[in-house]
Amino acid sequence: MSKEEMFKELSDAVVTCKKDVVIAAVEKAKGEGIPAPEIIEKGLAAGMNEVGVRFERGKLFLPHVMMAAGAMEEGVKLLEADMPKDAVSKKLGVIVNGTVEGDVHDIGKAIVSTMLQSAGFEVHDIGRDVPLQNFIDKIKETNADMVGLSALMTTTLQGQKDVIEMLKENGMRDDVKVMVGGAPATQAWADKIGADCYAENASEAVVKAKELLV
């Protein structure tokens, strides 16, 4: 079986939303000697992105998405012991990631957290519908280098701008990079509110974080 076929099988397994199917595919890929980061990024995360696309198109519904995310997490757990040790010991940077207050969407952000983690960042995912002050508190507590602000509704985008203002008020803006994302966010919006970068999806989030922090 070629690597590409194996990645397709992993991706399809996540799309089935079934934990046992995902676990079987991960065990098989491990048996084929595929490195853990590749299994996550090119297999599981690709499947999760596909789930996201189908959800946006109304082909899948939220329970499916939550099940797929749960299945992917089980798959990632199986691989944690095989992640390169340098990725575990030498952190590329500390990132606080969350979905802003008023917004209960978790899925895109959860994928971003998983992929940043597998890329070697220390990620503190503080969940969804997060009061803005909590972002500031968590950044202080973890001495974070970057904050990821996710908003999936136009009504909650303002929260991204507010956190940037709060960072300024606390004299922290120069020390913390700000990444924004979510369906209504754009590069133009990121520029307008003075964010350091905008990421359209999880793979892009990893690239941008590395550009800014590494």
PDB file of C-alpha atoms in Angstrom:
ATOM      1  CA  MET A   1       0.000   0.000   0.000  1.00  0.00           C
ATOM      2  CA  SER A   2       1.453   3.375  -0.959  1.00  0.00           C
ATOM      3  CA  LYS A   3       1.809   6.176   1.589  1.00  0.00           C
ATOM      4  CA  GLU A   4      -0.778   8.194  -0.308  1.00  0.00           C
ATOM      5  CA  GLU A   5      -3.279   5.333  -0.083  1.00  0.00           C
ATOM      6  CA  MET A   6      -2.551   4.999   3.621  1.00  0.00           C
ATOM      7  CA  PHE A   7      -3.174   8.723   4.173  1.00  0.00           C
ATOM      8  CA  LYS A   8      -6.434   8.406   2.226  1.00  0.00           C
ATOM      9  CA  GLU A   9      -7.473   5.476   4.425  1.00  0.00           C
ATOM     10  CA  LEU A  10      -6.695   7.493   7.575  1.00  0.00           C
ATOM     11  CA  SER A  11      -8.579  10.499   6.245  1.00  0.00           C
ATOM     12  CA  ASP A  12     -11.592   8.370   5.257  1.00  0.00           C
ATOM     13  CA  ALA A  13     -11.531   6.735   8.697  1.00  0.00           C
ATOM     14  CA  VAL A  14     -11.965  10.126  10.384  1.00  0.00           C
ATOM     15  CA  VAL A  15     -14.808  10.972   7.997  1.00  0.00           C
ATOM     16  CA  THR A  16     -16.663   7.799   9.148  1.00  0.00           C
ATOM     17  CA  CYS A  17     -16.697   9.397  12.657  1.00  0.00           C
ATOM     18  CA  LYS A  18     -16.069   5.930  14.180  1.00  0.00           C
ATOM     19  CA  LYS A  19     -13.349   5.560  16.818  1.00  0.00           C
ATOM     20  CA  ASP A  20     -12.659   1.878  16.124  1.00  0.00           C
ATOM     21  CA  VAL A  21     -12.190   2.556  12.401  1.00  0.00           C
ATOM     22  CA  VAL A  22      -9.753   5.397  13.153  1.00  0.00           C
ATOM     23  CA  ILE A  23      -7.800   3.347  15.694  1.00  0.00           C
ATOM     24  CA  ALA A  24      -7.513   0.432  13.237  1.00  0.00           C
ATOM     25  CA  ALA A  25      -6.233   2.774  10.495  1.00  0.00           C
ATOM     26  CA  VAL A  26      -3.683   4.382  12.853  1.00  0.00           C
ATOM     27  CA  GLU A  27      -2.400   0.962  14.002  1.00  0.00           C
ATOM     28  CA  LYS A  28      -2.056  -0.068  10.355  1.00  0.00           C
ATOM     29  CA  ALA A  29      -0.169   3.119   9.431  1.00  0.00           C
ATOM     30  CA  LYS A  30       2.147   2.626  12.424  1.00  0.00           C
ATOM     31  CA  GLY A  31       2.739  -0.938  11.254  1.00  0.00           C
ATOM     32  CA  GLU A  32       3.699   0.422   7.827  1.00  0.00           C
ATOM     33  CA  GLY A  33       6.330   2.549   9.547  1.00  0.00           C
ATOM     34  CA  ILE A  34       4.800   5.935   8.700  1.00  0.00           C
ATOM     35  CA  PRO A  35       6.085   8.632  11.111  1.00  0.00           C
ATOM     36  CA  ALA A  36       3.567   9.832  13.708  1.00  0.00           C
ATOM     37  CA  PRO A  37       3.593  13.527  12.647  1.00  0.00           C
ATOM     38  CA  GLU A  38       2.750  12.485   9.068  1.00  0.00           C
ATOM     39  CA  ILE A  39      -0.065  10.185  10.211  1.00  0.00           C
ATOM     40  CA  ILE A  40      -1.544  13.142  12.100  1.00  0.00           C
ATOM     41  CA  GLU A  41      -1.020  15.884   9.542  1.00  0.00           C
ATOM     42  CA  LYS A  42      -1.512  14.102   6.212  1.00  0.00           C
ATOM     43  CA  GLY A  43      -4.007  11.513   7.423  1.00  0.00           C
ATOM     44  CA  LEU A  44      -6.092  12.394  10.462  1.00  0.00           C
ATOM     45  CA  ALA A  45      -6.022  16.190  10.124  1.00  0.00           C
ATOM     46  CA  ALA A  46      -6.795  15.948   6.411  1.00  0.00           C
ATOM     47  CA  GLY A  47      -9.846  13.863   7.324  1.00  0.00           C
ATOM     48  CA  MET A  48     -10.862  16.389   9.946  1.00  0.00           C
ATOM     49  CA  ASN A  49     -10.576  19.208   7.413  1.00  0.00           C
ATOM     50  CA  GLU A  50     -12.811  17.209   5.056  1.00  0.00           C
ATOM     51  CA  VAL A  51     -15.333  16.790   7.897  1.00  0.00           C
ATOM     52  CA  GLY A  52     -15.221  20.575   8.374  1.00  0.00           C
ATOM     53  CA  VAL A  53     -15.893  21.151   4.680  1.00  0.00           C
ATOM     54  CA  ARG A  54     -18.827  18.719   4.655  1.00  0.00           C
ATOM     55  CA  PHE A  55     -20.218  20.354   7.780  1.00  0.00           C
ATOM     56  CA  GLU A  56     -20.060  23.791   6.153  1.00  0.00           C
ATOM     57  CA  ARG A  57     -21.900  22.407   3.112  1.00  0.00           C
ATOM     58  CA  GLY A  58     -24.627  20.885   5.272  1.00  0.00           C
ATOM     59  CA  LYS A  59     -23.621  17.314   4.362  1.00  0.00           C
ATOM     60  CA  LEU A  60     -22.666  16.506   7.962  1.00  0.00           C
ATOM     61  CA  PHE A  61     -24.109  17.845  11.200  1.00  0.00           C
ATOM     62  CA  LEU A  62     -22.571  18.927  14.480  1.00  0.00           C
ATOM     63  CA  PRO A  63     -22.896  15.522  16.228  1.00  0.00           C
ATOM     64  CA  HIS A  64     -20.888  13.987  13.344  1.00  0.00           C
ATOM     65  CA  VAL A  65     -18.237  16.648  13.704  1.00  0.00           C
ATOM     66  CA  MET A  66     -17.926  16.103  17.455  1.00  0.00           C
ATOM     67  CA  MET A  67     -17.718  12.326  16.931  1.00  0.00           C
ATOM     68  CA  ALA A  68     -15.045  12.736  14.248  1.00  0.00           C
ATOM     69  CA  ALA A  69     -13.038  15.045  16.523  1.00  0.00           C
ATOM     70  CA  GLY A  70     -13.331  12.495  19.337  1.00  0.00           C
ATOM     71  CA  ALA A  71     -12.228   9.710  17.000  1.00  0.00           C
ATOM     72  CA  MET A  72      -9.276  11.774  15.794  1.00  0.00           C
ATOM     73  CA  GLU A  73      -8.244  12.518  19.393  1.00  0.00           C
ATOM     74  CA  GLU A  74      -8.180   8.788  20.135  1.00  0.00           C
ATOM     75  CA  GLY A  75      -5.974   8.323  17.081  1.00  0.00           C
ATOM     76  CA  VAL A  76      -3.612  11.104  18.180  1.00  0.00           C
ATOM     77  CA  LYS A  77      -3.376   9.589  21.690  1.00  0.00           C
ATOM     78  CA  LEU A  78      -2.109   6.342  20.160  1.00  0.00           C
ATOM     79  CA  LEU A  79       0.657   8.319  18.481  1.00  0.00           C
ATOM     80  CA  GLU A  80       1.779  10.574  21.316  1.00  0.00           C
ATOM     81  CA  ALA A  81       4.438   8.118  22.487  1.00  0.00           C
ATOM     82  CA  ASP A  82       5.842   7.981  18.937  1.00  0.00           C
ATOM     83  CA  MET A  83       6.073  11.748  18.442  1.00  0.00           C
ATOM     84  CA  PRO A  84       9.689  12.834  17.949  1.00  0.00           C
ATOM     85  CA  LYS A  85      11.214  13.437  21.351  1.00  0.00           C
ATOM     86  CA  ASP A  86      12.746  16.737  20.245  1.00  0.00           C
ATOM     87  CA  ALA A  87       9.244  17.925  19.399  1.00  0.00           C
ATOM     88  CA  VAL A  88       8.233  17.117  22.952  1.00  0.00           C
ATOM     89  CA  SER A  89      11.239  18.496  24.809  1.00  0.00           C
ATOM     90  CA  LYS A  90      12.128  21.530  22.706  1.00  0.00           C
ATOM     91  CA  LYS A  91       8.973  23.585  22.431  1.00  0.00           C
ATOM     92  CA  LEU A  92       8.807  25.979  19.493  1.00  0.00           C
ATOM     93  CA  GLY A  93       6.737  28.395  21.548  1.00  0.00           C
ATOM     94  CA  VAL A  94       3.775  28.691  23.882  1.00  0.00           C
ATOM     95  CA  ILE A  95       0.365  29.402  22.373  1.00  0.00           C
ATOM     96  CA  VAL A  96      -2.956  30.120  24.080  1.00  0.00           C
ATOM     97  CA  ASN A  97      -5.833  29.211  21.787  1.00  0.00           C
ATOM     98  CA  GLY A  98      -9.557  29.740  22.253  1.00  0.00           C
ATOM     99  CA  THR A  99     -12.875  30.744  20.717  1.00  0.00           C
ATOM    100  CA  VAL A 100     -14.034  34.163  21.867  1.00  0.00           C
ATOM    101  CA  GLU A 101     -16.962  34.918  24.139  1.00  0.00           C
ATOM    102  CA  GLY A 102     -20.413  34.481  22.627  1.00  0.00           C
ATOM    103  CA  ASP A 103     -19.183  31.845  20.180  1.00  0.00           C
ATOM    104  CA  VAL A 104     -19.747  28.171  20.936  1.00  0.00           C
ATOM    105  CA  HIS A 105     -17.981  26.793  17.850  1.00  0.00           C
ATOM    106  CA  ASP A 106     -15.120  24.566  18.811  1.00  0.00           C
ATOM    107  CA  ILE A 107     -14.280  22.410  15.896  1.00  0.00           C
ATOM    108  CA  GLY A 108     -11.945  24.487  13.745  1.00  0.00           C
ATOM    109  CA  LYS A 109     -10.087  25.698  16.806  1.00  0.00           C
ATOM    110  CA  ALA A 110      -9.745  22.177  18.175  1.00  0.00           C
ATOM    111  CA  ILE A 111      -8.130  21.065  14.901  1.00  0.00           C
ATOM    112  CA  VAL A 112      -5.767  24.048  15.005  1.00  0.00           C
ATOM    113  CA  SER A 113      -4.760  23.216  18.599  1.00  0.00           C
ATOM    114  CA  THR A 114      -4.101  19.582  17.698  1.00  0.00           C
ATOM    115  CA  MET A 115      -2.000  20.479  14.665  1.00  0.00           C
ATOM    116  CA  LEU A 116      -0.001  23.166  16.477  1.00  0.00           C
ATOM    117  CA  GLN A 117       0.675  20.647  19.214  1.00  0.00           C
ATOM    118  CA  SER A 118       1.811  17.992  16.788  1.00  0.00           C
ATOM    119  CA  ALA A 119       4.068  20.584  15.133  1.00  0.00           C
ATOM    120  CA  GLY A 120       5.893  21.028  18.450  1.00  0.00           C
ATOM    121  CA  PHE A 121       4.203  24.013  20.102  1.00  0.00           C
ATOM    122  CA  GLU A 122       3.000  23.993  23.683  1.00  0.00           C
ATOM    123  CA  VAL A 123      -0.697  24.721  23.314  1.00  0.00           C
ATOM    124  CA  HIS A 124      -3.133  25.773  26.024  1.00  0.00           C
ATOM    125  CA  ASP A 125      -6.598  25.355  24.530  1.00  0.00           C
ATOM    126  CA  ILE A 126      -8.976  27.274  26.764  1.00  0.00           C
ATOM    127  CA  GLY A 127     -12.119  26.137  24.957  1.00  0.00           C
ATOM    128  CA  ARG A 128     -15.008  28.035  23.444  1.00  0.00           C
ATOM    129  CA  ASP A 129     -17.189  30.951  24.518  1.00  0.00           C
ATOM    130  CA  VAL A 130     -14.216  32.232  26.501  1.00  0.00           C
ATOM    131  CA  PRO A 131     -14.608  35.521  28.435  1.00  0.00           C
ATOM    132  CA  LEU A 132     -12.039  37.908  26.955  1.00  0.00           C
ATOM    133  CA  GLN A 133     -10.293  38.545  30.287  1.00  0.00           C
ATOM    134  CA  ASN A 134      -9.546  34.810  30.467  1.00  0.00           C
ATOM    135  CA  PHE A 135      -7.334  35.115  27.394  1.00  0.00           C
ATOM    136  CA  ILE A 136      -5.287  37.819  29.129  1.00  0.00           C
ATOM    137  CA  ASP A 137      -5.074  35.833  32.387  1.00  0.00           C
ATOM    138  CA  LYS A 138      -4.012  32.651  30.602  1.00  0.00           C
ATOM    139  CA  ILE A 139      -1.354  34.483  28.560  1.00  0.00           C
ATOM    140  CA  LYS A 140       0.105  35.880  31.799  1.00  0.00           C
ATOM    141  CA  GLU A 141      -0.095  32.530  33.573  1.00  0.00           C
ATOM    142  CA  THR A 142       1.622  30.560  30.772  1.00  0.00           C
ATOM    143  CA  ASN A 143       3.929  33.358  29.623  1.00  0.00           C
ATOM    144  CA  ALA A 144       2.595  32.713  26.126  1.00  0.00           C
ATOM    145  CA  ASP A 145       4.337  33.887  22.952  1.00  0.00           C
ATOM    146  CA  MET A 146       1.166  33.875  20.893  1.00  0.00           C
ATOM    147  CA  VAL A 147      -2.605  33.886  21.258  1.00  0.00           C
ATOM    148  CA  GLY A 148      -4.976  32.292  18.764  1.00  0.00           C
ATOM    149  CA  LEU A 149      -8.404  33.919  18.608  1.00  0.00           C
ATOM    150  CA  SER A 150     -11.130  32.038  16.810  1.00  0.00           C
ATOM    151  CA  ALA A 151     -14.501  33.530  15.894  1.00  0.00           C
ATOM    152  CA  LEU A 152     -16.964  31.810  13.613  1.00  0.00           C
ATOM    153  CA  MET A 153     -19.746  34.359  13.549  1.00  0.00           C
ATOM    154  CA  THR A 154     -19.620  37.939  12.335  1.00  0.00           C
ATOM    155  CA  THR A 155     -21.154  39.001  15.645  1.00  0.00           C
ATOM    156  CA  THR A 156     -18.212  37.626  17.642  1.00  0.00           C
ATOM    157  CA  LEU A 157     -15.390  38.934  15.427  1.00  0.00           C
ATOM    158  CA  GLN A 158     -15.334  42.093  17.551  1.00  0.00           C
ATOM    159  CA  GLY A 159     -14.005  39.953  20.425  1.00  0.00           C
ATOM    160  CA  GLN A 160     -10.759  39.458  18.495  1.00  0.00           C
ATOM    161  CA  LYS A 161     -10.316  43.218  18.255  1.00  0.00           C
ATOM    162  CA  ASP A 162     -11.166  43.647  21.942  1.00  0.00           C
ATOM    163  CA  VAL A 163      -8.513  41.154  23.075  1.00  0.00           C
ATOM    164  CA  ILE A 164      -5.882  43.069  21.069  1.00  0.00           C
ATOM    165  CA  GLU A 165      -6.985  46.294  22.773  1.00  0.00           C
ATOM    166  CA  MET A 166      -6.804  44.559  26.180  1.00  0.00           C
ATOM    167  CA  LEU A 167      -3.275  43.341  25.420  1.00  0.00           C
ATOM    168  CA  LYS A 168      -2.317  46.961  24.679  1.00  0.00           C
ATOM    169  CA  GLU A 169      -3.924  48.219  27.883  1.00  0.00           C
ATOM    170  CA  ASN A 170      -1.983  45.611  29.854  1.00  0.00           C
ATOM    171  CA  GLY A 171       1.292  46.583  28.159  1.00  0.00           C
ATOM    172  CA  MET A 172       1.564  43.080  26.699  1.00  0.00           C
ATOM    173  CA  ARG A 173       0.945  43.682  23.007  1.00  0.00           C
ATOM    174  CA  ASP A 174       4.632  43.831  22.016  1.00  0.00           C
ATOM    175  CA  ASP A 175       5.387  40.489  23.653  1.00  0.00           C
ATOM    176  CA  VAL A 176       2.478  38.455  22.316  1.00  0.00           C
ATOM    177  CA  LYS A 177       1.765  37.629  18.684  1.00  0.00           C
ATOM    178  CA  VAL A 178      -1.918  37.504  17.741  1.00  0.00           C
ATOM    179  CA  MET A 179      -3.341  35.045  15.237  1.00  0.00           C
ATOM    180  CA  VAL A 180      -6.982  35.331  14.186  1.00  0.00           C
ATOM    181  CA  GLY A 181      -9.113  32.796  12.370  1.00  0.00           C
ATOM    182  CA  GLY A 182     -12.627  31.551  11.759  1.00  0.00           C
ATOM    183  CA  ALA A 183     -15.012  31.684   8.829  1.00  0.00           C
ATOM    184  CA  PRO A 184     -15.808  35.442   8.840  1.00  0.00           C
ATOM    185  CA  ALA A 185     -12.213  36.503   9.558  1.00  0.00           C
ATOM    186  CA  THR A 186     -10.036  37.604   6.630  1.00  0.00           C
ATOM    187  CA  GLN A 187      -6.550  38.986   6.070  1.00  0.00           C
ATOM    188  CA  ALA A 188      -8.120  42.440   5.617  1.00  0.00           C
ATOM    189  CA  TRP A 189      -9.840  42.127   9.012  1.00  0.00           C
ATOM    190  CA  ALA A 190      -6.583  40.981  10.633  1.00  0.00           C
ATOM    191  CA  ASP A 191      -4.803  44.021   9.171  1.00  0.00           C
ATOM    192  CA  LYS A 192      -7.585  46.362  10.259  1.00  0.00           C
ATOM    193  CA  ILE A 193      -7.499  45.251  13.912  1.00  0.00           C
ATOM    194  CA  GLY A 194      -3.706  45.002  14.030  1.00  0.00           C
ATOM    195  CA  ALA A 195      -3.383  41.222  14.385  1.00  0.00           C
ATOM    196  CA  ASP A 196      -0.025  39.684  13.435  1.00  0.00           C
ATOM    197  CA  CYS A 197      -1.511  37.077  11.158  1.00  0.00           C
ATOM    198  CA  TYR A 198      -4.639  35.457   9.820  1.00  0.00           C
ATOM    199  CA  ALA A 199      -4.890  31.710   9.238  1.00  0.00           C
ATOM    200  CA  GLU A 200      -7.546  30.302   6.939  1.00  0.00           C
ATOM    201  CA  ASN A 201      -7.148  26.725   8.152  1.00  0.00           C
ATOM    202  CA  ALA A 202      -5.157  24.522  10.509  1.00  0.00           C
ATOM    203  CA  SER A 203      -2.222  23.821   8.185  1.00  0.00           C
ATOM    204  CA  GLU A 204      -1.862  27.535   7.508  1.00  0.00           C
ATOM    205  CA  ALA A 205      -1.996  28.227  11.259  1.00  0.00           C
ATOM    206  CA  VAL A 206       1.040  25.987  11.738  1.00  0.00           C
ATOM    207  CA  VAL A 207       2.962  27.710   8.923  1.00  0.00           C
ATOM    208  CA  LYS A 208       2.139  31.208  10.221  1.00  0.00           C
ATOM    209  CA  ALA A 209       2.960  30.319  13.840  1.00  0.00           C
ATOM    210  CA  LYS A 210       6.362  28.981  12.762  1.00  0.00           C
ATOM    211  CA  GLU A 211       7.035  32.106  10.669  1.00  0.00           C
ATOM    212  CA  LEU A 212       6.295  34.358  13.656  1.00  0.00           C
ATOM    213  CA  LEU A 213       7.787  32.350  16.502  1.00  0.00           C
ATOM    214  CA  VAL A 214      10.563  30.112  15.225  1.00  0.00           C
TER     215      VAL A 214
END
